[in-house]
Short mmCIF file of C-alpha atoms and ligand atoms in Angstrom, two decimals:
data_model
loop_
_atom_site.label_atom_id
_atom_site.label_comp_id
_atom_site.label_asym_id
_atom_site.label_seq_id
_atom_site.Cartn_x
_atom_site.Cartn_y
_atom_site.Cartn_z
CA MET H 1 -36.22 32.27 71.21
CA PRO H 2 -32.67 31.33 70.26
CA ASP H 3 -29.93 33.40 71.82
CA LEU H 4 -26.32 33.88 70.94
CA LYS H 5 -25.32 30.85 72.96
CA ASP H 6 -27.72 28.59 71.07
CA ILE H 7 -26.36 29.89 67.80
CA ARG H 8 -22.78 29.28 68.94
CA ASP H 9 -23.63 25.71 70.02
CA ARG H 10 -25.28 24.94 66.75
CA ILE H 11 -22.39 26.42 64.82
CA ARG H 12 -19.98 24.22 66.74
CA ASP H 13 -22.13 21.13 66.08
CA LEU H 14 -22.41 21.89 62.43
CA ASN H 15 -18.68 22.55 62.08
CA GLY H 16 -17.96 19.16 63.62
CA LYS H 17 -20.46 17.33 61.39
CA MET H 18 -19.25 19.20 58.36
CA ALA H 19 -15.65 18.09 58.89
CA HIS H 20 -16.75 14.45 58.95
CA GLY H 21 -19.04 14.93 55.97
CA LEU H 22 -16.27 16.41 53.88
CA ASP H 23 -13.86 13.64 54.83
CA ALA H 24 -16.42 11.12 53.68
CA ALA H 25 -16.87 12.85 50.30
CA ILE H 26 -14.39 10.72 48.36
CA ASP H 27 -15.75 11.19 44.89
CA ALA H 28 -17.72 13.66 42.80
CA ALA H 29 -21.11 12.15 43.62
CA ALA H 30 -20.49 12.18 47.39
CA LEU H 31 -19.23 15.73 47.17
CA GLU H 32 -22.41 16.80 45.41
CA SER H 33 -24.55 15.19 48.17
CA PHE H 34 -22.48 17.12 50.70
CA ARG H 35 -23.11 20.37 48.85
CA VAL H 36 -26.87 19.76 48.79
CA GLU H 37 -26.93 18.74 52.46
CA TYR H 38 -24.93 21.69 53.80
CA LEU H 39 -24.96 24.51 51.27
CA GLY H 40 -28.21 23.75 49.40
CA ARG H 41 -31.36 25.86 49.54
CA LYS H 42 -32.84 23.62 52.28
CA GLY H 43 -29.48 22.59 53.71
CA HIS H 44 -28.13 22.88 57.25
CA LEU H 45 -26.65 26.31 56.66
CA SER H 46 -29.84 27.96 55.44
CA GLN H 47 -31.78 26.32 58.34
CA LEU H 48 -29.39 28.08 60.72
CA PHE H 49 -29.73 31.39 58.90
CA LYS H 50 -33.52 31.10 59.32
CA LEU H 51 -33.05 31.24 63.10
CA LEU H 52 -31.50 34.66 62.76
CA GLY H 53 -34.96 36.21 62.42
CA ASP H 54 -35.82 35.13 65.95
CA VAL H 55 -32.63 36.37 67.64
CA SER H 56 -33.04 39.50 69.77
CA PRO H 57 -32.01 42.77 68.12
CA GLU H 58 -29.04 43.21 70.54
CA GLU H 59 -27.51 39.85 69.62
CA LYS H 60 -28.50 39.75 65.98
CA GLY H 61 -25.40 41.57 64.72
CA GLU H 62 -22.99 39.20 66.41
CA ALA H 63 -25.04 36.10 65.47
CA GLY H 64 -25.12 37.25 61.85
CA ARG H 65 -21.37 37.75 61.78
CA LEU H 66 -20.79 34.25 63.23
CA LEU H 67 -23.12 32.68 60.70
CA ASN H 68 -21.44 34.46 57.81
CA GLU H 69 -18.12 33.21 59.12
CA LEU H 70 -19.55 29.69 59.26
CA ARG H 71 -20.83 29.97 55.69
CA ASP H 72 -17.47 31.21 54.43
CA GLY H 73 -15.75 28.42 56.32
CA ILE H 74 -17.94 25.67 54.91
CA THR H 75 -17.82 27.09 51.39
CA GLY H 76 -14.04 27.40 51.56
CA ALA H 77 -13.61 23.86 52.90
CA PHE H 78 -15.97 22.56 50.21
CA GLU H 79 -14.07 24.27 47.43
CA LYS H 80 -10.74 23.03 48.72
CA ARG H 81 -12.08 19.51 48.84
CA ALA H 82 -13.52 19.80 45.32
CA ALA H 83 -10.19 21.04 43.98
CA ALA H 84 -8.30 18.21 45.69
CA LEU H 85 -10.70 15.59 44.36
CA SER H 86 -10.51 16.77 40.77
CA ALA H 87 -6.71 16.94 40.95
CA SER H 88 -6.50 13.39 42.26
CA SER H 89 -8.95 12.08 39.69
CA LEU H 90 -6.90 13.77 36.98
CA ARG H 91 -3.79 12.15 38.40
CA ASP H 92 -5.59 8.78 38.37
CA ARG H 93 -6.61 9.29 34.78
CA LEU H 94 -3.14 10.31 33.72
CA LEU H 95 -1.70 7.26 35.42
CA ARG H 96 -4.32 5.00 33.90
CA GLU H 97 -3.98 6.38 30.42
CA SER H 98 -0.29 6.96 30.29
CA VAL H 99 1.64 5.37 27.45
CA ASP H 100 5.09 4.02 27.96
CA VAL H 101 6.74 5.12 24.78
CA THR H 102 9.82 3.07 25.58
CA LEU H 103 7.93 -0.26 25.29
CA PRO H 104 8.55 -2.17 22.05
CA GLY H 105 5.71 -1.47 19.62
CA VAL H 106 3.30 -3.85 17.90
CA SER H 107 4.80 -4.39 14.49
CA ARG H 108 2.35 -5.03 11.66
CA PRO H 109 3.81 -7.24 8.97
CA VAL H 110 3.86 -5.62 5.55
CA GLY H 111 2.07 -7.80 3.03
CA HIS H 112 2.98 -8.31 -0.59
CA LEU H 113 1.41 -9.63 -3.76
CA HIS H 114 0.82 -13.34 -4.21
CA PRO H 115 3.35 -14.90 -6.61
CA LEU H 116 0.58 -15.61 -9.15
CA THR H 117 -0.54 -11.99 -9.11
CA ARG H 118 3.05 -10.87 -9.52
CA VAL H 119 3.65 -13.13 -12.47
CA GLN H 120 0.34 -12.09 -14.05
CA ARG H 121 1.21 -8.41 -13.69
CA GLU H 122 4.70 -8.96 -15.00
CA ILE H 123 3.39 -10.70 -18.13
CA GLU H 124 0.72 -8.02 -18.55
CA SER H 125 3.30 -5.27 -18.37
CA ILE H 126 5.45 -6.92 -21.03
CA PHE H 127 2.52 -7.02 -23.47
CA LEU H 128 1.25 -3.58 -22.48
CA ARG H 129 4.66 -2.25 -23.49
CA MET H 130 4.27 -3.99 -26.86
CA GLY H 131 0.97 -2.17 -27.39
CA PHE H 132 -1.58 -4.77 -26.29
CA ASP H 133 -4.64 -3.93 -24.18
CA VAL H 134 -5.90 -6.01 -21.28
CA ALA H 135 -9.40 -7.47 -21.73
CA THR H 136 -11.48 -9.65 -19.44
CA GLY H 137 -14.49 -11.93 -19.83
CA PRO H 138 -16.91 -13.91 -17.66
CA GLU H 139 -15.81 -17.01 -15.73
CA ILE H 140 -19.25 -18.53 -16.31
CA GLU H 141 -19.49 -18.99 -20.05
CA THR H 142 -22.10 -20.21 -22.48
CA GLU H 143 -21.37 -23.25 -24.60
CA TYR H 144 -21.52 -20.96 -27.61
CA TYR H 145 -18.57 -18.75 -26.57
CA ASN H 146 -16.64 -21.59 -25.03
CA PHE H 147 -17.04 -24.05 -27.90
CA GLU H 148 -19.12 -23.27 -31.01
CA ALA H 149 -17.69 -19.82 -31.68
CA LEU H 150 -14.22 -21.36 -31.28
CA ASN H 151 -15.00 -23.84 -34.03
CA ILE H 152 -15.71 -26.74 -31.69
CA PRO H 153 -19.15 -28.13 -32.63
CA ALA H 154 -21.20 -30.19 -30.17
CA ASP H 155 -20.02 -33.57 -31.38
CA HIS H 156 -16.36 -32.65 -31.82
CA PRO H 157 -14.01 -34.89 -29.84
CA ALA H 158 -11.88 -31.87 -28.90
CA ARG H 159 -14.59 -30.93 -26.39
CA ALA H 160 -13.34 -33.76 -24.21
CA ASP H 161 -10.05 -31.87 -23.72
CA TRP H 162 -11.98 -29.10 -22.00
CA ASP H 163 -14.32 -31.33 -20.03
CA THR H 164 -15.48 -29.07 -17.28
CA PHE H 165 -18.00 -28.02 -14.66
CA TYR H 166 -21.43 -27.32 -16.10
CA ILE H 167 -23.70 -24.84 -14.32
CA SER H 168 -26.69 -25.74 -16.52
CA ASP H 169 -27.17 -27.48 -19.88
CA THR H 170 -25.72 -24.51 -21.72
CA THR H 171 -23.52 -22.67 -19.21
CA LEU H 172 -20.26 -23.79 -17.68
CA LEU H 173 -17.20 -22.63 -15.77
CA ARG H 174 -14.80 -21.70 -18.55
CA PRO H 175 -11.94 -24.18 -19.00
CA HIS H 176 -9.82 -21.65 -20.91
CA THR H 177 -9.64 -17.92 -21.62
CA SER H 178 -10.11 -18.38 -25.39
CA PRO H 179 -13.83 -17.38 -25.29
CA VAL H 180 -12.71 -13.85 -24.36
CA GLN H 181 -11.32 -13.62 -27.91
CA ILE H 182 -14.88 -13.97 -29.22
CA HIS H 183 -16.36 -11.38 -26.84
CA VAL H 184 -13.71 -8.87 -27.84
CA MET H 185 -13.94 -9.48 -31.59
CA GLU H 186 -17.74 -9.29 -31.49
CA SER H 187 -17.62 -5.83 -29.97
CA THR H 188 -14.71 -4.29 -31.92
CA SER H 189 -13.53 -4.21 -35.47
CA PRO H 190 -9.91 -4.97 -36.45
CA PRO H 191 -7.20 -4.26 -35.58
CA VAL H 192 -7.51 -6.14 -32.30
CA ARG H 193 -4.52 -6.42 -30.02
CA ILE H 194 -5.38 -7.81 -26.57
CA ILE H 195 -4.32 -10.08 -23.80
CA CYS H 196 -6.88 -11.62 -21.41
CA PRO H 197 -5.75 -12.88 -18.01
CA GLY H 198 -8.19 -14.87 -15.93
CA ARG H 199 -9.21 -17.81 -13.84
CA CYS H 200 -10.14 -21.11 -15.49
CA TYR H 201 -11.64 -24.40 -14.31
CA ARG H 202 -11.24 -27.99 -15.35
CA ARG H 203 -12.49 -31.29 -14.04
CA ASP H 204 -8.92 -32.35 -13.30
CA ALA H 205 -7.90 -34.38 -10.28
CA GLN H 206 -5.40 -32.40 -8.26
CA ASP H 207 -1.77 -33.44 -8.47
CA ALA H 208 1.61 -31.72 -8.71
CA THR H 209 0.87 -30.35 -12.18
CA HIS H 210 -2.95 -30.20 -12.29
CA SER H 211 -5.40 -28.07 -10.41
CA PRO H 212 -9.15 -27.76 -11.00
CA VAL H 213 -8.70 -23.98 -10.65
CA PHE H 214 -5.88 -22.27 -12.49
CA HIS H 215 -5.08 -19.14 -14.47
CA GLN H 216 -4.38 -18.43 -18.10
CA ILE H 217 -3.38 -15.49 -20.21
CA GLU H 218 -4.78 -15.40 -23.70
CA LEU H 219 -3.33 -13.27 -26.48
CA LEU H 220 -5.03 -12.22 -29.69
CA TRP H 221 -3.75 -10.02 -32.49
CA VAL H 222 -5.91 -9.60 -35.59
CA GLU H 223 -4.97 -7.21 -38.37
CA GLU H 224 -4.22 -7.12 -42.08
CA GLY H 225 -1.14 -9.05 -43.15
CA LEU H 226 -0.17 -10.98 -40.00
CA SER H 227 1.65 -14.28 -40.39
CA LEU H 228 3.24 -16.98 -38.26
CA ALA H 229 6.47 -14.97 -38.47
CA ASN H 230 4.83 -12.15 -36.47
CA LEU H 231 3.70 -14.66 -33.85
CA LYS H 232 7.23 -15.99 -33.61
CA TYR H 233 8.68 -12.52 -33.20
CA VAL H 234 6.20 -11.54 -30.48
CA LEU H 235 6.97 -14.77 -28.62
CA GLU H 236 10.71 -14.26 -28.93
CA LEU H 237 10.37 -10.78 -27.46
CA PHE H 238 8.17 -12.10 -24.69
CA THR H 239 10.52 -14.98 -23.82
CA ARG H 240 13.50 -12.64 -23.64
CA GLU H 241 11.61 -10.19 -21.42
CA TYR H 242 10.11 -12.78 -19.12
CA PHE H 243 12.82 -15.44 -18.81
CA GLY H 244 15.89 -13.44 -19.76
CA PRO H 245 18.33 -13.58 -22.69
CA GLY H 246 19.80 -16.75 -24.18
CA TYR H 247 16.67 -18.91 -24.36
CA THR H 248 15.95 -20.77 -27.57
CA MET H 249 12.45 -21.38 -28.84
CA ARG H 250 10.94 -24.23 -30.84
CA PHE H 251 7.58 -24.61 -32.57
CA SER H 252 6.07 -28.03 -33.13
CA GLY H 253 2.81 -28.96 -34.79
CA ASP H 254 -0.30 -29.31 -32.65
CA PHE H 255 -4.04 -29.15 -33.07
CA PHE H 256 -6.56 -26.65 -31.74
CA PRO H 257 -9.93 -26.26 -33.49
CA PHE H 258 -9.68 -22.45 -33.33
CA THR H 259 -6.23 -22.13 -34.95
CA GLU H 260 -4.82 -23.27 -38.26
CA PRO H 261 -1.98 -24.04 -38.23
CA SER H 262 -1.66 -24.77 -34.51
CA VAL H 263 1.63 -24.99 -32.71
CA GLN H 264 3.05 -25.94 -29.38
CA VAL H 265 5.77 -23.62 -28.17
CA HIS H 266 8.79 -24.91 -26.28
CA ILE H 267 11.71 -23.02 -24.83
CA LYS H 268 15.11 -24.14 -23.67
CA ALA H 269 17.17 -22.36 -21.02
CA PRO H 270 20.79 -21.46 -21.89
CA GLY H 271 22.89 -24.56 -21.30
CA ALA H 272 19.87 -26.78 -20.56
CA THR H 273 19.28 -30.03 -22.43
CA HIS H 274 15.52 -30.40 -22.32
CA TRP H 275 12.70 -28.37 -23.79
CA LEU H 276 9.88 -26.91 -21.72
CA GLU H 277 6.42 -26.50 -23.17
CA ILE H 278 5.15 -23.01 -22.45
CA MET H 279 1.97 -22.56 -24.48
CA GLY H 280 -0.36 -23.48 -27.31
CA ALA H 281 -0.65 -21.03 -30.16
CA GLY H 282 -1.52 -20.62 -33.80
CA MET H 283 -3.02 -18.59 -36.60
CA VAL H 284 -6.68 -17.84 -35.87
CA ASP H 285 -8.85 -20.21 -37.89
CA PRO H 286 -10.74 -18.41 -40.73
CA ALA H 287 -13.96 -20.02 -39.44
CA VAL H 288 -13.50 -18.19 -36.12
CA LEU H 289 -12.88 -14.88 -37.90
CA SER H 290 -15.92 -15.15 -40.15
CA GLY H 291 -17.99 -16.30 -37.17
CA VAL H 292 -17.55 -12.88 -35.57
CA GLY H 293 -18.17 -11.06 -38.85
CA TYR H 294 -14.54 -10.45 -39.82
CA ASP H 295 -13.43 -11.05 -43.40
CA PRO H 296 -10.74 -13.78 -43.32
CA GLU H 297 -9.69 -12.73 -46.85
CA LYS H 298 -8.78 -9.30 -45.50
CA VAL H 299 -7.50 -9.86 -41.98
CA SER H 300 -5.57 -12.61 -40.30
CA GLY H 301 -4.45 -13.09 -36.74
CA PHE H 302 -2.67 -15.19 -34.22
CA ALA H 303 -3.40 -16.24 -30.69
CA PHE H 304 -1.95 -18.13 -27.80
CA GLY H 305 -2.97 -19.36 -24.39
CA LEU H 306 -0.51 -19.87 -21.58
CA GLY H 307 -0.88 -21.03 -18.00
CA ILE H 308 0.17 -18.48 -15.41
CA GLU H 309 0.95 -21.15 -12.82
CA ARG H 310 3.20 -22.90 -15.34
CA MET H 311 5.00 -19.63 -16.09
CA ALA H 312 5.60 -19.05 -12.38
CA MET H 313 6.71 -22.66 -11.80
CA LEU H 314 9.22 -22.49 -14.65
CA LYS H 315 10.65 -19.16 -13.61
CA TYR H 316 10.92 -19.84 -9.88
CA GLY H 317 11.58 -23.59 -9.94
CA ILE H 318 8.33 -24.47 -8.12
CA ASP H 319 7.57 -28.17 -8.56
CA ASP H 320 4.03 -28.42 -7.15
CA ILE H 321 1.12 -26.38 -8.49
CA ARG H 322 -0.81 -26.96 -5.26
CA ALA H 323 1.57 -24.64 -3.40
CA PHE H 324 -0.11 -21.61 -4.99
CA LEU H 325 -3.48 -22.19 -3.40
CA THR H 326 -2.76 -23.79 -0.03
CA ASN H 327 -2.18 -20.44 1.67
CA ASP H 328 1.01 -21.57 3.35
CA LEU H 329 2.78 -18.34 4.28
CA ARG H 330 6.15 -20.08 4.32
CA PHE H 331 5.70 -20.59 0.60
CA VAL H 332 4.14 -17.22 -0.21
CA ARG H 333 6.79 -15.26 1.71
CA GLN H 334 9.57 -16.53 -0.53
CA PHE H 335 8.49 -14.23 -3.33
N1 DAH N 401 -7.24 -22.49 -25.09
C1 DAH N 401 -6.18 -23.46 -25.16
C2 DAH N 401 -6.14 -24.30 -23.91
O1 DAH N 401 -6.74 -23.97 -22.97
C3 DAH N 401 -4.84 -22.77 -25.32
C4 DAH N 401 -4.70 -22.07 -26.62
C5 DAH N 401 -4.11 -22.70 -27.71
C6 DAH N 401 -5.15 -20.79 -26.75
C7 DAH N 401 -3.97 -22.06 -28.91
C8 DAH N 401 -5.01 -20.12 -27.98
C9 DAH N 401 -4.40 -20.79 -29.05
O2 DAH N 401 -5.41 -18.86 -28.15
O3 DAH N 401 -4.27 -20.13 -30.20
O4 DAH N 401 -5.52 -25.31 -23.91
#
């Protein structure tokens, strides 16, 4: 039968063990093991309380008081330890996650549009202001849209000028944006007033002025009563807007199967001595108009096709077309 002395001895033992146990509880998991071992339902403390039943009635009061004191002591020490641990882990976290706002930041470079995109948008905006709409067409074309509908029959030598990449016997990567004219005219009735920017492909060896992939902008205006004079006026407006005032313009005869007459357009910078070719153009051939169901006796039209790369090269003095597609940031950043 345990007496008061036994209880006191055990309390002293447990107090000693407890102090070590708490010191060893250096993290949340260890602290939880401590709680189970000392304060849990089957822990050291409740084992001691069980002895109380066997203590003699005279000593029971004092033994009970001592045990309560022990329980309060262990609980208090446990709580203090728990508070200290969570404070230090918070401090650790704050230290770990702190941000030094005085360090120089990571600066993300601001991108900008590629020079070709810029030139394309600039040209588009000039014609949008004149009342044209922007139309697009497929880059993989059928022979019909690329050639026949543009008045270039199968055996016509002009096909050689657009020698290109065939996907199958009857489909090919378009070598010009002119087939978009046909798509648009087939699906609308006059008046038609559009420009068509887009990528084109030709079986050209790459050099400073040729690239197998390049971009064109096509223009088409079909309405009653249009003449070469209207074409000239539109081009004069365009040249002034795009290149600036003071440029002179010259038409010379050319041949395209889809225009009659066909012209080559040259411009000359103020003070310059040589002419620069900027595009092919002409009055839409009556055969093309009747091919899409228009009446060439009633409506007439004009068209042109210009190279976007060439426009950019002329305006910015770029002398190698390959610079546009080599992804060299030193080049791209200049614009
Ligand atoms: N499609 C021609 C080419 O790629 C350019 C061209 C010339 C387009 C005259 C036209 C035009 O619309 O009328 O070389």
